[in-house]
């Protein structure tokens, strides 16, 4: 999160130095990014629904929540994932 914020500050500083306004207001840019993430999930979700899965099951199998929202702050990793991160 910090690196993302710093990259945004750097880009904003560069825009300010060269006298260019950012291409989109932040809210519009964030909605566009959310739309891109949602759009990436349409095909995997549709494929699973065409295989006969209901929407909820297709959503889980396609791991849409994990892709769109990532591991939320304060979320706990499963034990296997925690062990994988400790291993060199």
mmCIF file of N, CA and C in Angstrom:
data_model
loop_
_atom_site.group_PDB
_atom_site.id
_atom_site.type_symbol
_atom_site.label_atom_id
_atom_site.label_comp_id
_atom_site.label_asym_id
_atom_site.label_seq_id
_atom_site.Cartn_x
_atom_site.Cartn_y
_atom_site.Cartn_z
ATOM 1 N N UNK A 1 0.818 -1.184 0.000
ATOM 2 C CA UNK A 1 0.000 0.000 0.000
ATOM 3 C C UNK A 1 0.866 1.254 0.000
ATOM 4 N N UNK A 2 1.915 1.214 0.791
ATOM 5 C CA UNK A 2 2.787 2.379 0.887
ATOM 6 C C UNK A 2 3.490 2.620 -0.445
ATOM 7 N N UNK A 3 3.968 1.558 -1.078
ATOM 8 C CA UNK A 3 4.639 1.724 -2.367
ATOM 9 C C UNK A 3 3.676 2.268 -3.419
ATOM 10 N N UNK A 4 2.450 1.810 -3.398
ATOM 11 C CA UNK A 4 1.450 2.307 -4.332
ATOM 12 C C UNK A 4 1.200 3.794 -4.103
ATOM 13 N N UNK A 5 1.076 4.177 -2.841
ATOM 14 C CA UNK A 5 0.873 5.585 -2.515
ATOM 15 C C UNK A 5 2.071 6.417 -2.973
ATOM 16 N N UNK A 6 3.277 5.919 -2.713
ATOM 17 C CA UNK A 6 4.476 6.651 -3.121
ATOM 18 C C UNK A 6 4.573 6.771 -4.636
ATOM 19 N N UNK A 7 4.196 5.726 -5.360
ATOM 20 C CA UNK A 7 4.203 5.799 -6.822
ATOM 21 C C UNK A 7 3.204 6.847 -7.305
ATOM 22 N N UNK A 8 2.044 6.915 -6.666
ATOM 23 C CA UNK A 8 1.055 7.931 -7.022
ATOM 24 C C UNK A 8 1.550 9.336 -6.739
ATOM 25 N N UNK A 9 2.206 9.512 -5.604
ATOM 26 C CA UNK A 9 2.758 10.829 -5.269
ATOM 27 C C UNK A 9 3.826 11.229 -6.274
ATOM 28 N N UNK A 10 4.671 10.268 -6.660
ATOM 29 C CA UNK A 10 5.701 10.547 -7.659
ATOM 30 C C UNK A 10 5.072 10.959 -8.989
ATOM 31 N N UNK A 11 4.060 10.216 -9.425
ATOM 32 C CA UNK A 11 3.388 10.555 -10.690
ATOM 33 C C UNK A 11 2.743 11.934 -10.593
ATOM 34 N N UNK A 12 2.094 12.225 -9.461
ATOM 35 C CA UNK A 12 1.479 13.540 -9.283
ATOM 36 C C UNK A 12 2.503 14.664 -9.298
ATOM 37 N N UNK A 13 3.651 14.413 -8.696
ATOM 38 C CA UNK A 13 4.720 15.407 -8.681
ATOM 39 C C UNK A 13 5.225 15.671 -10.097
ATOM 40 N N UNK A 14 5.408 14.609 -10.859
ATOM 41 C CA UNK A 14 5.864 14.760 -12.250
ATOM 42 C C UNK A 14 4.832 15.538 -13.053
ATOM 43 N N UNK A 15 3.537 15.207 -12.884
ATOM 44 C CA UNK A 15 2.482 15.970 -13.564
ATOM 45 C C UNK A 15 2.561 17.442 -13.186
ATOM 46 N N UNK A 16 2.783 17.731 -11.903
ATOM 47 C CA UNK A 16 2.863 19.116 -11.452
ATOM 48 C C UNK A 16 4.053 19.849 -12.043
ATOM 49 N N UNK A 17 5.204 19.174 -12.126
ATOM 50 C CA UNK A 17 6.422 19.795 -12.651
ATOM 51 C C UNK A 17 6.259 20.157 -14.125
ATOM 52 N N UNK A 18 5.648 19.270 -14.898
ATOM 53 C CA UNK A 18 5.506 19.551 -16.330
ATOM 54 C C UNK A 18 4.216 20.304 -16.652
ATOM 55 N N UNK A 19 3.421 20.626 -15.619
ATOM 56 C CA UNK A 19 2.238 21.453 -15.809
ATOM 57 C C UNK A 19 1.073 20.754 -16.476
ATOM 58 N N UNK A 20 0.921 19.468 -16.244
ATOM 59 C CA UNK A 20 -0.176 18.702 -16.831
ATOM 60 C C UNK A 20 -1.103 18.260 -15.708
ATOM 61 N N UNK A 21 -2.409 18.370 -15.957
ATOM 62 C CA UNK A 21 -3.366 17.876 -14.969
ATOM 63 C C UNK A 21 -3.470 16.369 -15.098
ATOM 64 N N UNK A 22 -3.766 15.704 -13.987
ATOM 65 C CA UNK A 22 -3.918 14.252 -14.029
ATOM 66 C C UNK A 22 -5.038 13.900 -14.999
ATOM 67 N N UNK A 23 -4.937 12.739 -15.652
ATOM 68 C CA UNK A 23 -5.885 12.381 -16.703
ATOM 69 C C UNK A 23 -7.319 12.197 -16.234
ATOM 70 N N UNK A 24 -7.549 11.897 -14.989
ATOM 71 C CA UNK A 24 -8.918 11.698 -14.509
ATOM 72 C C UNK A 24 -8.977 12.021 -13.022
ATOM 73 N N UNK A 25 -10.106 12.555 -12.575
ATOM 74 C CA UNK A 25 -10.248 12.756 -11.128
ATOM 75 C C UNK A 25 -10.123 11.408 -10.410
ATOM 76 N N UNK A 26 -9.620 11.392 -9.191
ATOM 77 C CA UNK A 26 -9.379 10.131 -8.483
ATOM 78 C C UNK A 26 -10.575 9.189 -8.424
ATOM 79 N N UNK A 27 -11.759 9.726 -8.169
ATOM 80 C CA UNK A 27 -12.928 8.851 -8.062
ATOM 81 C C UNK A 27 -13.197 8.140 -9.380
ATOM 82 N N UNK A 28 -13.111 8.865 -10.468
ATOM 83 C CA UNK A 28 -13.352 8.272 -11.786
ATOM 84 C C UNK A 28 -12.274 7.244 -12.104
ATOM 85 N N UNK A 29 -11.025 7.563 -11.772
ATOM 86 C CA UNK A 29 -9.933 6.622 -12.027
ATOM 87 C C UNK A 29 -10.122 5.335 -11.218
ATOM 88 N N UNK A 30 -10.513 5.461 -9.962
ATOM 89 C CA UNK A 30 -10.715 4.272 -9.131
ATOM 90 C C UNK A 30 -11.886 3.438 -9.623
ATOM 91 N N UNK A 31 -12.953 4.089 -10.060
ATOM 92 C CA UNK A 31 -14.080 3.344 -10.625
ATOM 93 C C UNK A 31 -13.670 2.621 -11.909
ATOM 94 N N UNK A 32 -12.828 3.260 -12.691
ATOM 95 C CA UNK A 32 -12.321 2.610 -13.902
ATOM 96 C C UNK A 32 -11.501 1.374 -13.572
ATOM 97 N N UNK A 33 -10.655 1.470 -12.550
ATOM 98 C CA UNK A 33 -9.864 0.307 -12.129
ATOM 99 C C UNK A 33 -10.750 -0.808 -11.614
ATOM 100 N N UNK A 34 -11.792 -0.460 -10.849
ATOM 101 C CA UNK A 34 -12.721 -1.471 -10.368
ATOM 102 C C UNK A 34 -13.423 -2.145 -11.539
ATOM 103 N N UNK A 35 -13.789 -1.355 -12.542
ATOM 104 C CA UNK A 35 -14.410 -1.917 -13.737
ATOM 105 C C UNK A 35 -13.488 -2.876 -14.468
ATOM 106 N N UNK A 36 -12.206 -2.541 -14.519
ATOM 107 C CA UNK A 36 -11.240 -3.436 -15.164
ATOM 108 C C UNK A 36 -11.142 -4.757 -14.412
ATOM 109 N N UNK A 37 -11.072 -4.688 -13.094
ATOM 110 C CA UNK A 37 -11.003 -5.913 -12.289
ATOM 111 C C UNK A 37 -12.259 -6.758 -12.471
ATOM 112 N N UNK A 38 -13.413 -6.110 -12.471
ATOM 113 C CA UNK A 38 -14.671 -6.836 -12.659
ATOM 114 C C UNK A 38 -14.722 -7.450 -14.060
ATOM 115 N N UNK A 39 -14.279 -6.711 -15.049
ATOM 116 C CA UNK A 39 -14.284 -7.205 -16.422
ATOM 117 C C UNK A 39 -13.418 -8.441 -16.603
ATOM 118 N N UNK A 40 -12.308 -8.498 -15.883
ATOM 119 C CA UNK A 40 -11.432 -9.674 -15.962
ATOM 120 C C UNK A 40 -12.121 -10.926 -15.435
ATOM 121 N N UNK A 41 -13.120 -10.748 -14.586
ATOM 122 C CA UNK A 41 -13.789 -11.891 -13.968
ATOM 123 C C UNK A 41 -14.980 -12.397 -14.772
ATOM 124 N N UNK A 42 -15.416 -11.650 -15.764
ATOM 125 C CA UNK A 42 -16.620 -12.025 -16.503
ATOM 126 C C UNK A 42 -16.472 -13.372 -17.206
ATOM 127 N N UNK A 43 -15.380 -13.577 -17.934
ATOM 128 C CA UNK A 43 -15.224 -14.838 -18.672
ATOM 129 C C UNK A 43 -15.096 -16.056 -17.763
ATOM 130 N N UNK A 44 -14.221 -16.040 -16.745
ATOM 131 C CA UNK A 44 -14.158 -17.218 -15.863
ATOM 132 C C UNK A 44 -15.499 -17.496 -15.174
ATOM 133 N N UNK A 45 -16.185 -16.444 -14.769
ATOM 134 C CA UNK A 45 -17.475 -16.602 -14.115
ATOM 135 C C UNK A 45 -18.507 -17.169 -15.081
ATOM 136 N N UNK A 46 -18.547 -16.646 -16.298
ATOM 137 C CA UNK A 46 -19.499 -17.133 -17.309
ATOM 138 C C UNK A 46 -19.223 -18.594 -17.661
ATOM 139 N N UNK A 47 -17.939 -18.954 -17.784
ATOM 140 C CA UNK A 47 -17.592 -20.349 -18.095
ATOM 141 C C UNK A 47 -18.129 -21.304 -17.028
ATOM 142 N N UNK A 48 -17.935 -20.948 -15.785
ATOM 143 C CA UNK A 48 -18.401 -21.816 -14.700
ATOM 144 C C UNK A 48 -19.920 -21.879 -14.639
ATOM 145 N N UNK A 49 -20.578 -20.770 -14.945
ATOM 146 C CA UNK A 49 -22.042 -20.787 -14.953
ATOM 147 C C UNK A 49 -22.573 -21.618 -16.121
ATOM 148 N N UNK A 50 -21.868 -21.607 -17.247
ATOM 149 C CA UNK A 50 -22.266 -22.423 -18.398
ATOM 150 C C UNK A 50 -22.064 -23.910 -18.108
ATOM 151 N N UNK A 51 -21.147 -24.229 -17.180
ATOM 152 C CA UNK A 51 -20.937 -25.615 -16.772
ATOM 153 C C UNK A 51 -22.031 -26.086 -15.820
ATOM 154 N N UNK A 52 -22.941 -25.190 -15.447
ATOM 155 C CA UNK A 52 -24.062 -25.568 -14.611
ATOM 156 C C UNK A 52 -23.988 -25.087 -13.176
ATOM 157 N N UNK A 53 -22.962 -24.335 -12.832
ATOM 158 C CA UNK A 53 -22.845 -23.814 -11.468
ATOM 159 C C UNK A 53 -23.751 -22.610 -11.280
ATOM 160 N N UNK A 54 -24.273 -22.473 -10.079
ATOM 161 C CA UNK A 54 -25.038 -21.273 -9.743
ATOM 162 C C UNK A 54 -24.053 -20.129 -9.530
ATOM 163 N N UNK A 55 -24.569 -18.904 -9.523
ATOM 164 C CA UNK A 55 -23.719 -17.718 -9.428
ATOM 165 C C UNK A 55 -22.788 -17.759 -8.214
ATOM 166 N N UNK A 56 -23.311 -18.062 -7.041
ATOM 167 C CA UNK A 56 -22.469 -18.081 -5.830
ATOM 168 C C UNK A 56 -21.339 -19.096 -5.938
ATOM 169 N N UNK A 57 -21.652 -20.300 -6.413
ATOM 170 C CA UNK A 57 -20.630 -21.339 -6.549
ATOM 171 C C UNK A 57 -19.616 -20.951 -7.624
ATOM 172 N N UNK A 58 -20.092 -20.403 -8.720
ATOM 173 C CA UNK A 58 -19.188 -19.981 -9.798
ATOM 174 C C UNK A 58 -18.260 -18.879 -9.309
ATOM 175 N N UNK A 59 -18.800 -17.946 -8.514
ATOM 176 C CA UNK A 59 -17.997 -16.849 -7.962
ATOM 177 C C UNK A 59 -16.878 -17.395 -7.086
ATOM 178 N N UNK A 60 -17.223 -18.359 -6.214
ATOM 179 C CA UNK A 60 -16.211 -18.950 -5.324
ATOM 180 C C UNK A 60 -15.165 -19.719 -6.123
ATOM 181 N N UNK A 61 -15.603 -20.548 -7.081
ATOM 182 C CA UNK A 61 -14.664 -21.370 -7.848
ATOM 183 C C UNK A 61 -13.732 -20.516 -8.708
ATOM 184 N N UNK A 62 -14.235 -19.412 -9.211
ATOM 185 C CA UNK A 62 -13.398 -18.521 -10.026
ATOM 186 C C UNK A 62 -12.502 -17.639 -9.158
ATOM 187 N N UNK A 63 -12.703 -17.697 -7.834
ATOM 188 C CA UNK A 63 -11.919 -16.910 -6.874
ATOM 189 C C UNK A 63 -11.988 -15.416 -7.198
ATOM 190 N N UNK A 64 -13.180 -14.958 -7.562
ATOM 191 C CA UNK A 64 -13.381 -13.559 -7.936
ATOM 192 C C UNK A 64 -13.075 -12.601 -6.784
ATOM 193 N N UNK A 65 -13.532 -12.931 -5.583
ATOM 194 C CA UNK A 65 -13.303 -12.036 -4.445
ATOM 195 C C UNK A 65 -11.823 -11.857 -4.175
ATOM 196 N N UNK A 66 -11.068 -12.956 -4.235
ATOM 197 C CA UNK A 66 -9.628 -12.866 -3.983
ATOM 198 C C UNK A 66 -8.949 -12.008 -5.035
ATOM 199 N N UNK A 67 -9.386 -12.131 -6.281
ATOM 200 C CA UNK A 67 -8.750 -11.355 -7.345
ATOM 201 C C UNK A 67 -9.125 -9.883 -7.256
ATOM 202 N N UNK A 68 -10.385 -9.602 -7.009
ATOM 203 C CA UNK A 68 -10.833 -8.211 -7.011
ATOM 204 C C UNK A 68 -10.430 -7.447 -5.757
ATOM 205 N N UNK A 69 -10.420 -8.111 -4.623
ATOM 206 C CA UNK A 69 -10.187 -7.391 -3.380
ATOM 207 C C UNK A 69 -8.896 -7.782 -2.689
ATOM 208 N N UNK A 70 -8.257 -8.867 -3.115
ATOM 209 C CA UNK A 70 -7.036 -9.321 -2.474
ATOM 210 C C UNK A 70 -7.300 -9.740 -1.043
ATOM 211 N N UNK A 71 -6.255 -10.029 -0.311
ATOM 212 C CA UNK A 71 -6.401 -10.356 1.099
ATOM 213 C C UNK A 71 -6.582 -9.044 1.828
ATOM 214 N N UNK A 72 -7.715 -8.890 2.475
ATOM 215 C CA UNK A 72 -8.013 -7.644 3.154
ATOM 216 C C UNK A 72 -7.117 -7.466 4.366
ATOM 217 N N UNK A 73 -6.817 -6.209 4.728
ATOM 218 C CA UNK A 73 -5.981 -5.967 5.904
ATOM 219 C C UNK A 73 -6.564 -6.657 7.124
ATOM 220 N N UNK A 74 -5.710 -7.300 7.888
ATOM 221 C CA UNK A 74 -6.147 -7.999 9.081
ATOM 222 C C UNK A 74 -6.613 -9.412 8.800
ATOM 223 N N UNK A 75 -6.677 -9.771 7.509
ATOM 224 C CA UNK A 75 -7.075 -11.126 7.151
ATOM 225 C C UNK A 75 -5.989 -12.109 7.522
ATOM 226 N N UNK A 76 -6.385 -13.316 7.848
ATOM 227 C CA UNK A 76 -5.406 -14.327 8.237
ATOM 228 C C UNK A 76 -5.172 -15.273 7.081
ATOM 229 N N UNK A 77 -3.917 -15.657 6.900
ATOM 230 C CA UNK A 77 -3.560 -16.628 5.881
ATOM 231 C C UNK A 77 -3.846 -18.026 6.393
ATOM 232 N N UNK A 78 -4.228 -18.928 5.500
ATOM 233 C CA UNK A 78 -4.352 -20.332 5.924
ATOM 234 C C UNK A 78 -2.986 -20.849 6.372
ATOM 235 N N UNK A 79 -2.979 -21.873 7.214
ATOM 236 C CA UNK A 79 -1.716 -22.402 7.743
ATOM 237 C C UNK A 79 -0.733 -22.791 6.648
ATOM 238 N N UNK A 80 -1.200 -23.426 5.571
ATOM 239 C CA UNK A 80 -0.311 -23.845 4.485
ATOM 240 C C UNK A 80 0.351 -22.642 3.830
ATOM 241 N N UNK A 81 -0.415 -21.568 3.613
ATOM 242 C CA UNK A 81 0.144 -20.373 2.981
ATOM 243 C C UNK A 81 1.160 -19.713 3.906
ATOM 244 N N UNK A 82 0.916 -19.720 5.188
ATOM 245 C CA UNK A 82 1.842 -19.137 6.152
ATOM 246 C C UNK A 82 3.159 -19.907 6.144
ATOM 247 N N UNK A 83 3.090 -21.243 6.087
ATOM 248 C CA UNK A 83 4.301 -22.064 6.067
ATOM 249 C C UNK A 83 5.072 -21.844 4.785
ATOM 250 N N UNK A 84 4.380 -21.676 3.637
ATOM 251 C CA UNK A 84 5.067 -21.442 2.369
ATOM 252 C C UNK A 84 5.851 -20.132 2.407
ATOM 253 N N UNK A 85 5.326 -19.113 3.069
ATOM 254 C CA UNK A 85 6.008 -17.836 3.117
ATOM 255 C C UNK A 85 7.232 -17.893 4.002
ATOM 256 N N UNK A 86 7.246 -18.760 4.979
ATOM 257 C CA UNK A 86 8.407 -18.878 5.866
ATOM 258 C C UNK A 86 9.542 -19.646 5.215
ATOM 259 N N UNK A 87 9.219 -20.543 4.290
ATOM 260 C CA UNK A 87 10.239 -21.363 3.661
ATOM 261 C C UNK A 87 11.040 -20.536 2.685
ATOM 262 N N UNK A 88 12.383 -20.682 2.667
ATOM 263 C CA UNK A 88 13.205 -19.910 1.724
ATOM 264 C C UNK A 88 13.093 -20.439 0.319
#
